[in-house]
Amino acid sequence: MKEYDVIIIGGGPAGLASAISAKDEGKDILLIEREVRLGGILKQCIHDGFGLLRFNEKLSGPEYAEKYIDIFNEKKIKALTLTFVTEIVKEENGFTVSVVNRDGVTNLHTKTVILATGCRERTARQIFIHGTRPSGIFTAGTAQAFVNIYGQKPTKKCIILGSGDIGLIMARRLTLEGAEVKGVYEAKPTPSGLTRNVHQCLNDYNIPLHLSHTVTRVFGNSRLTAVEVSRVDENMAPIKGTEQIIECDALILSVGLIPENELAETLGAKLNERTKGPVCDNLYMTSVDGLFSCGNALHVNDLVDYVSENAAEAGKAAANYIKSERKLLEFSVGENLLYIVPQSIELESDLSAVTVYFRSSGDFNGKKFTIKVNGDTVFEKKYAFLRPPEMEKLVIDMNKFNLNMNSRIEFSII
Amino acid sequence: MEEMVCIECPNGCVLTVENKDGEIIVGNYKCKKGITFAKTELLSPKRTISSIVRTVFPDIPVIPVRVSGDIPKDRIFDVIEEINQIRLDKRVGRGHIIIDNVLGLGVNIIATSSILINT
Amino acid sequence: MNIKKIQKRLNSSFDGKVTASYRDNSIVLEGELSSWDDIVKACYTAAKRYSKTHVVNDIKFTGAEIPKMRVPDFSDKSLEGSFWDVLIIGGGISGASIARELSKWELDVLLADKEPDLALQASGRNDGEIHPGVDLSKGSLKHRYVLLGNKMYESVCKELSVPFERRGQYVGFTQRWTFPFVVLYALKKKYIDDVTDTKIISRKNLIAAEGKINPNFKFALFNSSAACVCPYGITIAYAENAVSNGVKVSLGTAVTGMVVEDENIVSVSTNRGTIYPKLVINAAGVFSEDVAKMAGDRFFSIHPRKGTDSILDKKAGVLLNSIAAIKETALKRSHTKGGGVLHTVHGNLLIGPDALETYKKEDTATEPSSISKVFAKQKRTVPALTERDIITYFAGVRAPTFEEDFIIEAGRKTKNIIHCAGIQSPGLTCAPAIALDIEAKALEMLKKDGLVINENKSFNPIRKAIPALKEMAPKEREELIKKNPDYGVIVCRCEEISKGEILDALSSPISVPTVDGVKKRVRPGMGRCQGGFCMPLVIQIIADYLNIPMDEVKKSYDNSSVLFGDIKEKSKELL
């Protein structure tokens, strides 16, 4: 059986960055990708805006990905493409990873595994859209693949449900390619995507954004012919009598992303209710020893730059992993905080620069991100505004906090 | 005083813009890009656009492209129309100029992927 | 019940708006009502459960327009002027199983269905339970066939290579005081109604078997013969085996009329030409009354009854290994159990169905209220169920008569028709047994007409299934991939389906090269992402296989294209 130090599952931005940093530690690593090409979902994200933090450049998704792929290739990192992981089994000294590809079924052994499997989109059924089952209901990502990879028109006249970033981006993409986007509907009272995307993708093209509205029914036996939209109340329940029928040939959904964690779950990794990804420590190790997670599989990031960054840290940590007793101190999530990643720190690790990512649970102006240890405020940072769609990142020196296993460390926005 | 969302970076600052005796005063920005953005946005708004071009290769039917620099907002659809005409028959790589100085706007349409040569 | 008594009862409810009369040994109701529920109620008033004297509903419904049967929007002459020994109308489980049994004989058999695939109506839209028959009593056809059918399923599924699992069914009771009554009921089932596997199990044994079941269950009725099968899988398998043995299946073929002379069907018109069958088998589900009418043999009525089921992520599969439902005496007796929870052969949980009367025979649109009601009830069967685990839901329309029993008999007036009508739960369970009886009946009728029928010497009862690589041992999988590397290319990540399996579906005996056709056969898109990732790949594989552009690939129906063509249609060659 082949033996590796690190096996990385997923060849998107997270997998690439973690592979490169793990390789830099001089270890024997392998990346497994189920598609023909590396790059993950960035291959179809042809719009610009990637890499501002990382490269100080406005790159398109493919450019960003290929910069990493070039480094990956230069470093002669081993990759198996068009290869699918069917099972991972935890063993005394690592993991056995079973893969299938055109060559057959292979078992590989590794000391550590990094899950860089990205996320998937919520579907029409998961948000309880009812009515018939015609063709013409697409998630935004599927529509994006049809347009940008296959050069095919998925719609001539559509509405978009959900104001997540991919939905907004697709509103602009479809408009540029000649389709009519009759409107973007969002059940929440505020947009889910970045403010700049509302402006440059909708306002620039006079695409109306209808907040507090949702799609309640679809029509059509073969191809979609119309949708019914309704206003929703503060609990996002449709209000009777506000139904409106809109004729269109497609309904495009941008209603949320869910980290892909089926492999993590089969290994018994604990998941976080809020992030829907595995809980991890500051080394990106999950509750399973030797199993790491990064990128959108860990929690859905709004910027690929952050994905690359935490993946690189995960890669380094996995490469240097030595089995030992873990001394984890768990974080408490206090008021106004939706979530924080990581959820704990390894007290034996270097705590001089701990990266934390967080989202607020609501829109706040002028509040402070605060860390309390045993009730005393040890860190605070004021933010002019905080919104749930906009993830924040901080690097904090936690050595100063003098933490031990009995410390109580709480994060909040006050 | 007007409010304006800066689209230069994901921060999406809500800028304040004021015309004081012909001089444009920008406020509420986190970085200098905000000032430039607000001024340009008032005088002649500019945007970056991305699209795809058709190829003659069945394995890769389209490749992604973008403009090499900002173009006037009101010329977006003219530029798209130019991109729509292209049928690429050479296997070119990332950065390759597909349309030179598109519509005389001083920017090029460039390929943003090397999938045609790295297959 | 005599007609005067029926009339009297109708008058008390409907104020003289409905009249009843005996005609040709059926009870015909006439009049006008604006509420469909009232029409159903009136017909039930006149009907006797399991009676062979059927209610024919001629009450005019003024409340809304009853939608016309959806027919394919194309026509051709591919069947024009063809002669057949047997025409089977309907490609559900009934039609498909009958076709397969008839393929044992040297007969020209045509199975026609108006839909673009088999099992697109009730047969593909049910929970897939193979019932033990514990809710049925002696004297009905349902009871007779459910016991026979249930016993046949193992061997049928083995021959047809269809996954089949006997998981057993628990009906849990929360009220301790009902215990003596349930004991008596169980004894009656076991010793009088021949449902011999019926037994009562204690709470302790129930919890030991199903740890996540409602802890408030005091005891349960258990039938070990209850089983699960994939309902469209078995239908397709039956039809494929029939085709391999010489039957012709013509999809997208709607029967639109018949010429009947001297109580004999002479010809049948379809959108693909007029055909001349010696014998017609009516297995048309919700449209079986319409077919009977065309044949001049309408002696029963169908009242469509809709049911909705939800499918839960495989993650939820751990909540229940078998089939379970809750029974409480306070719950109103309705026509079905009000649904249950079932662990499918694919490892998902299925919740449902409910039962709603409707005048729309093809209304498979789903409603939020159906899902929430069924969930509210079934959370009392398995408390840990959550709507958040739902990956999809679907509705189907059952085809019951008002007597709530099957009609398995030759025409009463028309001589060359056999009806297989009024089929509803447990129709899937009964199908293998019904098919044998209809086969015998058909042979008898054809022979009476002077036809000499020989055995089909090349009949092979075994259907080879498309390999399911995910289920295989690594070694076996490895060997298949070595032979065909496409089996190693995973297209659908949720269900782990390879390109090889998809290509196998496309070259199967009844190839339906649509997104849904492939999905029904080998499951890409059936998982938690519902095809978000694999749909473009599946479309491309179909397009390549048929050598057509991607935008010509359909989801299912003829005008259900997924794509509208080249986005850069204006592009031209650069010089």
mmCIF file of N, CA, C and O in Angstrom, chain A residues 37 43 46-49 52 56-60 62-63 66-67 70 147-152 172-173 175-177 194-196 199-200 203-205 303 384-385 390, chain B residues 5-14 30 33 47-52 54 59-62 64-66 70 73 76-77 80 84 94 110-115 119:
data_model
loop_
_atom_site.group_PDB
_atom_site.id
_atom_site.type_symbol
_atom_site.label_atom_id
_atom_site.label_comp_id
_atom_site.label_asym_id
_atom_site.label_seq_id
_atom_site.Cartn_x
_atom_site.Cartn_y
_atom_site.Cartn_z
ATOM 1 N N ARG A 37 -10.088 18.279 -14.041
ATOM 2 C CA ARG A 37 -9.089 19.330 -13.849
ATOM 3 C C ARG A 37 -9.099 19.856 -12.416
ATOM 4 O O ARG A 37 -10.127 19.839 -11.752
ATOM 5 N N LYS A 43 -13.187 27.381 -11.456
ATOM 6 C CA LYS A 43 -13.111 27.240 -12.913
ATOM 7 C C LYS A 43 -14.308 27.907 -13.587
ATOM 8 O O LYS A 43 -14.218 28.378 -14.699
ATOM 9 N N ILE A 46 -16.025 33.004 -13.519
ATOM 10 C CA ILE A 46 -15.189 33.771 -14.455
ATOM 11 C C ILE A 46 -15.218 35.273 -14.183
ATOM 12 O O ILE A 46 -14.508 36.033 -14.822
ATOM 13 N N HIS A 47 -16.069 35.703 -13.237
ATOM 14 C CA HIS A 47 -16.118 37.129 -12.903
ATOM 15 C C HIS A 47 -14.853 37.526 -12.139
ATOM 16 O O HIS A 47 -14.117 36.663 -11.649
ATOM 17 N N ASP A 48 -14.637 38.814 -12.024
ATOM 18 C CA ASP A 48 -13.415 39.259 -11.367
ATOM 19 C C ASP A 48 -13.680 39.559 -9.897
ATOM 20 O O ASP A 48 -14.819 39.479 -9.440
ATOM 21 N N GLY A 49 -12.636 39.852 -9.181
ATOM 22 C CA GLY A 49 -12.791 40.211 -7.768
ATOM 23 C C GLY A 49 -12.092 39.230 -6.855
ATOM 24 O O GLY A 49 -12.160 39.339 -5.641
ATOM 25 N N LEU A 52 -7.879 39.992 -4.310
ATOM 26 C CA LEU A 52 -7.550 41.346 -3.864
ATOM 27 C C LEU A 52 -6.684 41.339 -2.610
ATOM 28 O O LEU A 52 -5.745 42.112 -2.493
ATOM 29 N N ASN A 56 -3.319 41.332 -4.293
ATOM 30 C CA ASN A 56 -3.566 42.739 -4.555
ATOM 31 C C ASN A 56 -3.883 43.000 -6.029
ATOM 32 O O ASN A 56 -3.415 43.956 -6.635
ATOM 33 N N GLU A 57 -4.660 42.084 -6.588
ATOM 34 C CA GLU A 57 -5.021 42.175 -8.000
ATOM 35 C C GLU A 57 -6.471 41.767 -8.106
ATOM 36 O O GLU A 57 -6.939 40.961 -7.299
ATOM 37 N N LYS A 58 -7.171 42.280 -9.117
ATOM 38 C CA LYS A 58 -8.545 41.834 -9.348
ATOM 39 C C LYS A 58 -8.500 40.734 -10.396
ATOM 40 O O LYS A 58 -8.381 41.015 -11.576
ATOM 41 N N LEU A 59 -8.534 39.513 -9.941
ATOM 42 C CA LEU A 59 -8.431 38.393 -10.877
ATOM 43 C C LEU A 59 -9.782 37.720 -11.051
ATOM 44 O O LEU A 59 -10.661 37.835 -10.196
ATOM 45 N N SER A 60 -9.907 36.992 -12.156
ATOM 46 C CA SER A 60 -11.092 36.145 -12.312
ATOM 47 C C SER A 60 -10.801 34.823 -11.600
ATOM 48 O O SER A 60 -9.642 34.526 -11.275
ATOM 49 N N PRO A 62 -10.776 31.645 -12.684
ATOM 50 C CA PRO A 62 -9.798 30.757 -13.332
ATOM 51 C C PRO A 62 -8.364 31.264 -13.191
ATOM 52 O O PRO A 62 -7.438 30.472 -12.979
ATOM 53 N N GLU A 63 -8.167 32.591 -13.269
ATOM 54 C CA GLU A 63 -6.813 33.135 -13.121
ATOM 55 C C GLU A 63 -6.275 32.849 -11.718
ATOM 56 O O GLU A 63 -5.124 32.450 -11.548
ATOM 57 N N GLU A 66 -5.499 29.165 -11.433
ATOM 58 C CA GLU A 66 -4.349 28.731 -12.233
ATOM 59 C C GLU A 66 -3.022 29.226 -11.665
ATOM 60 O O GLU A 66 -1.985 28.587 -11.844
ATOM 61 N N LYS A 67 -3.059 30.363 -10.976
ATOM 62 C CA LYS A 67 -1.830 30.807 -10.295
ATOM 63 C C LYS A 67 -1.386 29.735 -9.303
ATOM 64 O O LYS A 67 -0.205 29.420 -9.200
ATOM 65 N N ASP A 70 -0.250 26.499 -11.147
ATOM 66 C CA ASP A 70 1.117 26.641 -11.665
ATOM 67 C C ASP A 70 2.144 26.314 -10.575
ATOM 68 O O ASP A 70 3.107 25.580 -10.816
ATOM 69 N N VAL A 147 -23.485 28.019 -18.343
ATOM 70 C CA VAL A 147 -23.106 29.211 -19.105
ATOM 71 C C VAL A 147 -21.589 29.255 -19.312
ATOM 72 O O VAL A 147 -21.112 29.363 -20.442
ATOM 73 N N ASN A 148 -20.840 29.151 -18.228
ATOM 74 C CA ASN A 148 -19.414 29.478 -18.296
ATOM 75 C C ASN A 148 -18.517 28.322 -18.723
ATOM 76 O O ASN A 148 -17.432 28.548 -19.221
ATOM 77 N N ILE A 149 -18.971 27.088 -18.509
ATOM 78 C CA ILE A 149 -18.148 25.934 -18.884
ATOM 79 C C ILE A 149 -18.639 25.326 -20.200
ATOM 80 O O ILE A 149 -17.860 24.957 -21.055
ATOM 81 N N TYR A 150 -19.967 25.231 -20.325
ATOM 82 C CA TYR A 150 -20.517 24.573 -21.510
ATOM 83 C C TYR A 150 -20.948 25.562 -22.590
ATOM 84 O O TYR A 150 -21.263 25.162 -23.701
ATOM 85 N N GLY A 151 -21.027 26.855 -22.245
ATOM 86 C CA GLY A 151 -21.449 27.852 -23.224
ATOM 87 C C GLY A 151 -22.877 27.662 -23.675
ATOM 88 O O GLY A 151 -23.224 27.911 -24.830
ATOM 89 N N GLN A 152 -23.706 27.190 -22.752
ATOM 90 C CA GLN A 152 -25.102 26.894 -23.083
ATOM 91 C C GLN A 152 -26.032 27.828 -22.327
ATOM 92 O O GLN A 152 -25.758 28.219 -21.194
ATOM 93 N N ARG A 172 -26.100 39.148 -13.165
ATOM 94 C CA ARG A 172 -25.317 39.950 -14.100
ATOM 95 C C ARG A 172 -24.830 39.107 -15.279
ATOM 96 O O ARG A 172 -24.931 39.525 -16.433
ATOM 97 N N ARG A 173 -24.336 37.920 -14.983
ATOM 98 C CA ARG A 173 -23.819 37.071 -16.076
ATOM 99 C C ARG A 173 -24.890 36.790 -17.105
ATOM 100 O O ARG A 173 -24.662 36.886 -18.305
ATOM 101 N N THR A 175 -27.637 38.441 -17.674
ATOM 102 C CA THR A 175 -28.022 39.675 -18.367
ATOM 103 C C THR A 175 -27.007 39.983 -19.463
ATOM 104 O O THR A 175 -27.375 40.291 -20.600
ATOM 105 N N LEU A 176 -25.726 39.877 -19.136
ATOM 106 C CA LEU A 176 -24.686 40.151 -20.134
ATOM 107 C C LEU A 176 -24.798 39.192 -21.318
ATOM 108 O O LEU A 176 -24.505 39.551 -22.451
ATOM 109 N N GLU A 177 -25.231 37.964 -21.051
ATOM 110 C CA GLU A 177 -25.305 36.974 -22.130
ATOM 111 C C GLU A 177 -26.674 36.980 -22.811
ATOM 112 O O GLU A 177 -27.025 36.053 -23.531
ATOM 113 N N LEU A 194 -22.799 40.282 -0.684
ATOM 114 C CA LEU A 194 -22.033 41.481 -0.385
ATOM 115 C C LEU A 194 -22.718 42.709 -1.001
ATOM 116 O O LEU A 194 -23.268 42.641 -2.096
ATOM 117 N N THR A 195 -22.631 43.827 -0.284
ATOM 118 C CA THR A 195 -23.258 45.065 -0.751
ATOM 119 C C THR A 195 -22.744 45.456 -2.139
ATOM 120 O O THR A 195 -23.506 45.887 -3.000
ATOM 121 N N ARG A 196 -21.438 45.300 -2.353
ATOM 122 C CA ARG A 196 -20.890 45.696 -3.657
ATOM 123 C C ARG A 196 -21.509 44.877 -4.785
ATOM 124 O O ARG A 196 -21.669 45.364 -5.895
ATOM 125 N N HIS A 199 -24.785 46.229 -5.811
ATOM 126 C CA HIS A 199 -24.617 47.414 -6.654
ATOM 127 C C HIS A 199 -24.129 47.098 -8.046
ATOM 128 O O HIS A 199 -24.726 47.491 -9.041
ATOM 129 N N GLN A 200 -23.028 46.342 -8.132
ATOM 130 C CA GLN A 200 -22.444 46.156 -9.465
ATOM 131 C C GLN A 200 -23.151 45.073 -10.276
ATOM 132 O O GLN A 200 -22.980 45.016 -11.488
ATOM 133 N N ASN A 203 -27.989 46.746 -9.447
ATOM 134 C CA ASN A 203 -28.290 48.154 -9.712
ATOM 135 C C ASN A 203 -27.758 48.619 -11.059
ATOM 136 O O ASN A 203 -28.433 49.341 -11.777
ATOM 137 N N ASP A 204 -26.549 48.180 -11.393
ATOM 138 C CA ASP A 204 -25.957 48.588 -12.676
ATOM 139 C C ASP A 204 -26.821 48.173 -13.860
ATOM 140 O O ASP A 204 -26.766 48.786 -14.913
ATOM 141 N N TYR A 205 -27.586 47.099 -13.690
ATOM 142 C CA TYR A 205 -28.346 46.561 -14.826
ATOM 143 C C TYR A 205 -29.859 46.712 -14.621
ATOM 144 O O TYR A 205 -30.654 46.078 -15.317
ATOM 145 N N LEU A 303 -14.768 35.010 0.714
ATOM 146 C CA LEU A 303 -13.659 35.352 -0.176
ATOM 147 C C LEU A 303 -12.728 34.164 -0.333
ATOM 148 O O LEU A 303 -12.364 33.518 0.649
ATOM 149 N N ALA A 384 -17.099 49.627 12.460
ATOM 150 C CA ALA A 384 -18.094 50.622 12.040
ATOM 151 C C ALA A 384 -19.410 49.914 11.712
ATOM 152 O O ALA A 384 -20.480 50.345 12.096
ATOM 153 N N PHE A 385 -19.312 48.814 10.981
ATOM 154 C CA PHE A 385 -20.514 47.995 10.763
ATOM 155 C C PHE A 385 -20.151 46.534 10.605
ATOM 156 O O PHE A 385 -19.093 46.174 10.103
ATOM 157 N N GLU A 390 -20.963 39.368 5.720
ATOM 158 C CA GLU A 390 -19.567 39.758 5.579
ATOM 159 C C GLU A 390 -18.732 39.198 6.717
ATOM 160 O O GLU A 390 -18.805 39.628 7.854
ATOM 161 N N VAL B 5 -22.065 53.337 -2.892
ATOM 162 C CA VAL B 5 -21.373 52.135 -2.423
ATOM 163 C C VAL B 5 -20.129 51.918 -3.271
ATOM 164 O O VAL B 5 -20.207 51.832 -4.491
ATOM 165 N N CYS B 6 -18.999 51.837 -2.636
ATOM 166 C CA CYS B 6 -17.745 51.587 -3.339
ATOM 167 C C CYS B 6 -17.675 50.102 -3.691
ATOM 168 O O CYS B 6 -17.931 49.252 -2.851
ATOM 169 N N ILE B 7 -17.366 49.815 -4.947
ATOM 170 C CA ILE B 7 -17.316 48.410 -5.364
ATOM 171 C C ILE B 7 -15.884 47.949 -5.599
ATOM 172 O O ILE B 7 -15.645 46.925 -6.214
ATOM 173 N N GLU B 8 -14.928 48.691 -5.111
ATOM 174 C CA GLU B 8 -13.525 48.347 -5.358
ATOM 175 C C GLU B 8 -13.085 47.078 -4.634
ATOM 176 O O GLU B 8 -12.227 46.366 -5.111
ATOM 177 N N CYS B 9 -13.645 46.840 -3.467
ATOM 178 C CA CYS B 9 -13.262 45.638 -2.730
ATOM 179 C C CYS B 9 -14.456 45.140 -1.923
ATOM 180 O O CYS B 9 -15.467 45.829 -1.829
ATOM 181 N N PRO B 10 -14.341 43.953 -1.341
ATOM 182 C CA PRO B 10 -15.491 43.375 -0.641
ATOM 183 C C PRO B 10 -15.966 44.189 0.561
ATOM 184 O O PRO B 10 -17.053 43.961 1.066
ATOM 185 N N ASN B 11 -15.188 45.148 1.037
ATOM 186 C CA ASN B 11 -15.657 45.952 2.155
ATOM 187 C C ASN B 11 -16.954 46.680 1.820
ATOM 188 O O ASN B 11 -17.806 46.880 2.684
ATOM 189 N N GLY B 12 -17.096 47.105 0.569
ATOM 190 C CA GLY B 12 -18.317 47.785 0.142
ATOM 191 C C GLY B 12 -18.633 49.019 0.967
ATOM 192 O O GLY B 12 -19.755 49.196 1.444
ATOM 193 N N CYS B 13 -17.644 49.892 1.141
ATOM 194 C CA CYS B 13 -17.849 51.096 1.956
ATOM 195 C C CYS B 13 -18.977 51.964 1.408
ATOM 196 O O CYS B 13 -19.101 52.150 0.193
ATOM 197 N N VAL B 14 -19.797 52.476 2.303
ATOM 198 C CA VAL B 14 -20.828 53.428 1.885
ATOM 199 C C VAL B 14 -20.196 54.820 1.974
ATOM 200 O O VAL B 14 -20.080 55.410 3.047
ATOM 201 N N LYS B 30 -12.547 53.601 3.639
ATOM 202 C CA LYS B 30 -11.551 52.893 4.432
ATOM 203 C C LYS B 30 -10.169 52.979 3.793
ATOM 204 O O LYS B 30 -9.169 52.756 4.442
ATOM 205 N N LYS B 33 -8.666 54.010 -2.428
ATOM 206 C CA LYS B 33 -9.384 53.568 -3.632
ATOM 207 C C LYS B 33 -10.789 54.163 -3.657
ATOM 208 O O LYS B 33 -11.353 54.406 -4.712
ATOM 209 N N ARG B 47 -16.412 50.109 -15.360
ATOM 210 C CA ARG B 47 -16.598 48.756 -14.830
ATOM 211 C C ARG B 47 -15.638 47.783 -15.501
ATOM 212 O O ARG B 47 -15.172 48.022 -16.621
ATOM 213 N N THR B 48 -15.442 46.662 -14.813
ATOM 214 C CA THR B 48 -14.721 45.539 -15.403
ATOM 215 C C THR B 48 -15.774 44.526 -15.824
ATOM 216 O O THR B 48 -16.760 44.362 -15.114
ATOM 217 N N ILE B 49 -15.596 43.878 -16.947
ATOM 218 C CA ILE B 49 -16.531 42.808 -17.276
ATOM 219 C C ILE B 49 -15.798 41.529 -17.682
ATOM 220 O O ILE B 49 -14.668 41.565 -18.165
ATOM 221 N N SER B 50 -16.494 40.448 -17.460
ATOM 222 C CA SER B 50 -15.986 39.134 -17.849
ATOM 223 C C SER B 50 -17.030 38.465 -18.731
ATOM 224 O O SER B 50 -18.215 38.749 -18.617
ATOM 225 N N SER B 51 -16.564 37.595 -19.585
ATOM 226 C CA SER B 51 -17.495 36.806 -20.393
ATOM 227 C C SER B 51 -16.752 35.553 -20.851
ATOM 228 O O SER B 51 -15.731 35.180 -20.259
ATOM 229 N N ILE B 52 -17.290 34.919 -21.876
ATOM 230 C CA ILE B 52 -16.634 33.750 -22.451
ATOM 231 C C ILE B 52 -16.585 33.931 -23.955
ATOM 232 O O ILE B 52 -17.384 34.691 -24.507
ATOM 233 N N ARG B 54 -16.521 31.636 -27.616
ATOM 234 C CA ARG B 54 -16.700 30.322 -28.208
ATOM 235 C C ARG B 54 -15.390 29.876 -28.846
ATOM 236 O O ARG B 54 -14.642 30.702 -29.365
ATOM 237 N N ASP B 59 -13.815 19.733 -27.039
ATOM 238 C CA ASP B 59 -13.568 19.390 -25.632
ATOM 239 C C ASP B 59 -13.686 20.612 -24.732
ATOM 240 O O ASP B 59 -14.055 20.511 -23.569
ATOM 241 N N ILE B 60 -13.357 21.779 -25.255
ATOM 242 C CA ILE B 60 -13.469 23.023 -24.480
ATOM 243 C C ILE B 60 -14.295 23.994 -25.331
ATOM 244 O O ILE B 60 -13.730 24.778 -26.106
ATOM 245 N N PRO B 61 -15.611 23.964 -25.213
ATOM 246 C CA PRO B 61 -16.427 24.775 -26.132
ATOM 247 C C PRO B 61 -16.281 26.282 -25.920
ATOM 248 O O PRO B 61 -16.444 27.050 -26.870
ATOM 249 N N VAL B 62 -15.954 26.692 -24.701
ATOM 250 C CA VAL B 62 -15.781 28.130 -24.440
ATOM 251 C C VAL B 62 -14.605 28.332 -23.492
ATOM 252 O O VAL B 62 -14.275 27.448 -22.712
ATOM 253 N N PRO B 64 -12.957 31.414 -20.705
ATOM 254 C CA PRO B 64 -13.291 32.682 -20.068
ATOM 255 C C PRO B 64 -12.371 33.817 -20.512
ATOM 256 O O PRO B 64 -11.189 33.588 -20.787
ATOM 257 N N VAL B 65 -12.932 35.010 -20.577
ATOM 258 C CA VAL B 65 -12.163 36.210 -20.924
ATOM 259 C C VAL B 65 -12.591 37.359 -20.012
ATOM 260 O O VAL B 65 -13.638 37.293 -19.379
ATOM 261 N N ARG B 66 -11.783 38.393 -20.000
ATOM 262 C CA ARG B 66 -12.192 39.634 -19.323
ATOM 263 C C ARG B 66 -11.511 40.801 -20.008
ATOM 264 O O ARG B 66 -10.629 40.618 -20.852
ATOM 265 N N ASP B 70 -10.586 48.717 -16.819
ATOM 266 C CA ASP B 70 -11.976 49.174 -16.754
ATOM 267 C C ASP B 70 -12.432 49.787 -18.073
ATOM 268 O O ASP B 70 -11.645 50.400 -18.802
ATOM 269 N N LYS B 73 -18.971 52.370 -18.249
ATOM 270 C CA LYS B 73 -20.146 51.575 -17.913
ATOM 271 C C LYS B 73 -21.142 51.527 -19.075
ATOM 272 O O LYS B 73 -21.746 50.493 -19.333
ATOM 273 N N ILE B 76 -20.607 48.732 -21.888
ATOM 274 C CA ILE B 76 -20.541 47.303 -21.536
ATOM 275 C C ILE B 76 -21.141 46.412 -22.616
ATOM 276 O O ILE B 76 -20.511 45.464 -23.093
ATOM 277 N N PHE B 77 -22.357 46.747 -23.034
ATOM 278 C CA PHE B 77 -23.026 45.856 -23.984
ATOM 279 C C PHE B 77 -22.404 45.918 -25.379
ATOM 280 O O PHE B 77 -22.454 44.942 -26.126
ATOM 281 N N ILE B 80 -19.544 43.506 -25.059
ATOM 282 C CA ILE B 80 -20.068 42.133 -25.066
ATOM 283 C C ILE B 80 -20.401 41.704 -26.496
ATOM 284 O O ILE B 80 -20.105 40.578 -26.921
ATOM 285 N N ASN B 84 -19.101 38.477 -28.450
ATOM 286 C CA ASN B 84 -20.042 37.495 -29.005
ATOM 287 C C ASN B 84 -19.675 37.048 -30.418
ATOM 288 O O ASN B 84 -20.062 35.969 -30.845
ATOM 289 N N ARG B 94 -3.652 31.728 -20.830
ATOM 290 C CA ARG B 94 -4.043 32.824 -19.957
ATOM 291 C C ARG B 94 -3.264 34.095 -20.302
ATOM 292 O O ARG B 94 -2.057 34.027 -20.545
ATOM 293 N N ILE B 110 -8.802 39.747 -22.857
ATOM 294 C CA ILE B 110 -7.769 38.722 -22.660
ATOM 295 C C ILE B 110 -8.362 37.417 -22.140
ATOM 296 O O ILE B 110 -9.371 37.414 -21.436
ATOM 297 N N ALA B 111 -7.714 36.338 -22.523
ATOM 298 C CA ALA B 111 -8.112 35.017 -22.010
ATOM 299 C C ALA B 111 -7.742 34.942 -20.540
ATOM 300 O O ALA B 111 -6.693 35.442 -20.139
ATOM 301 N N THR B 112 -8.602 34.342 -19.743
ATOM 302 C CA THR B 112 -8.279 34.245 -18.312
ATOM 303 C C THR B 112 -8.053 32.799 -17.872
ATOM 304 O O THR B 112 -8.079 32.495 -16.694
ATOM 305 N N SER B 113 -7.854 31.924 -18.846
ATOM 306 C CA SER B 113 -7.549 30.552 -18.468
ATOM 307 C C SER B 113 -6.676 29.912 -19.529
ATOM 308 O O SER B 113 -6.711 30.300 -20.693
ATOM 309 N N SER B 114 -5.894 28.950 -19.076
ATOM 310 C CA SER B 114 -5.047 28.213 -20.014
ATOM 311 C C SER B 114 -5.588 26.823 -20.295
ATOM 312 O O SER B 114 -4.841 25.951 -20.733
ATOM 313 N N ILE B 115 -6.869 26.609 -20.062
ATOM 314 C CA ILE B 115 -7.394 25.251 -20.257
ATOM 315 C C ILE B 115 -7.199 24.740 -21.681
ATOM 316 O O ILE B 115 -7.107 23.537 -21.893
ATOM 317 N N THR B 119 -4.560 20.863 -21.680
ATOM 318 C CA THR B 119 -5.441 19.681 -21.634
ATOM 319 C C THR B 119 -4.711 18.465 -22.172
ATOM 320 O O THR B 119 -3.777 18.583 -22.921
#
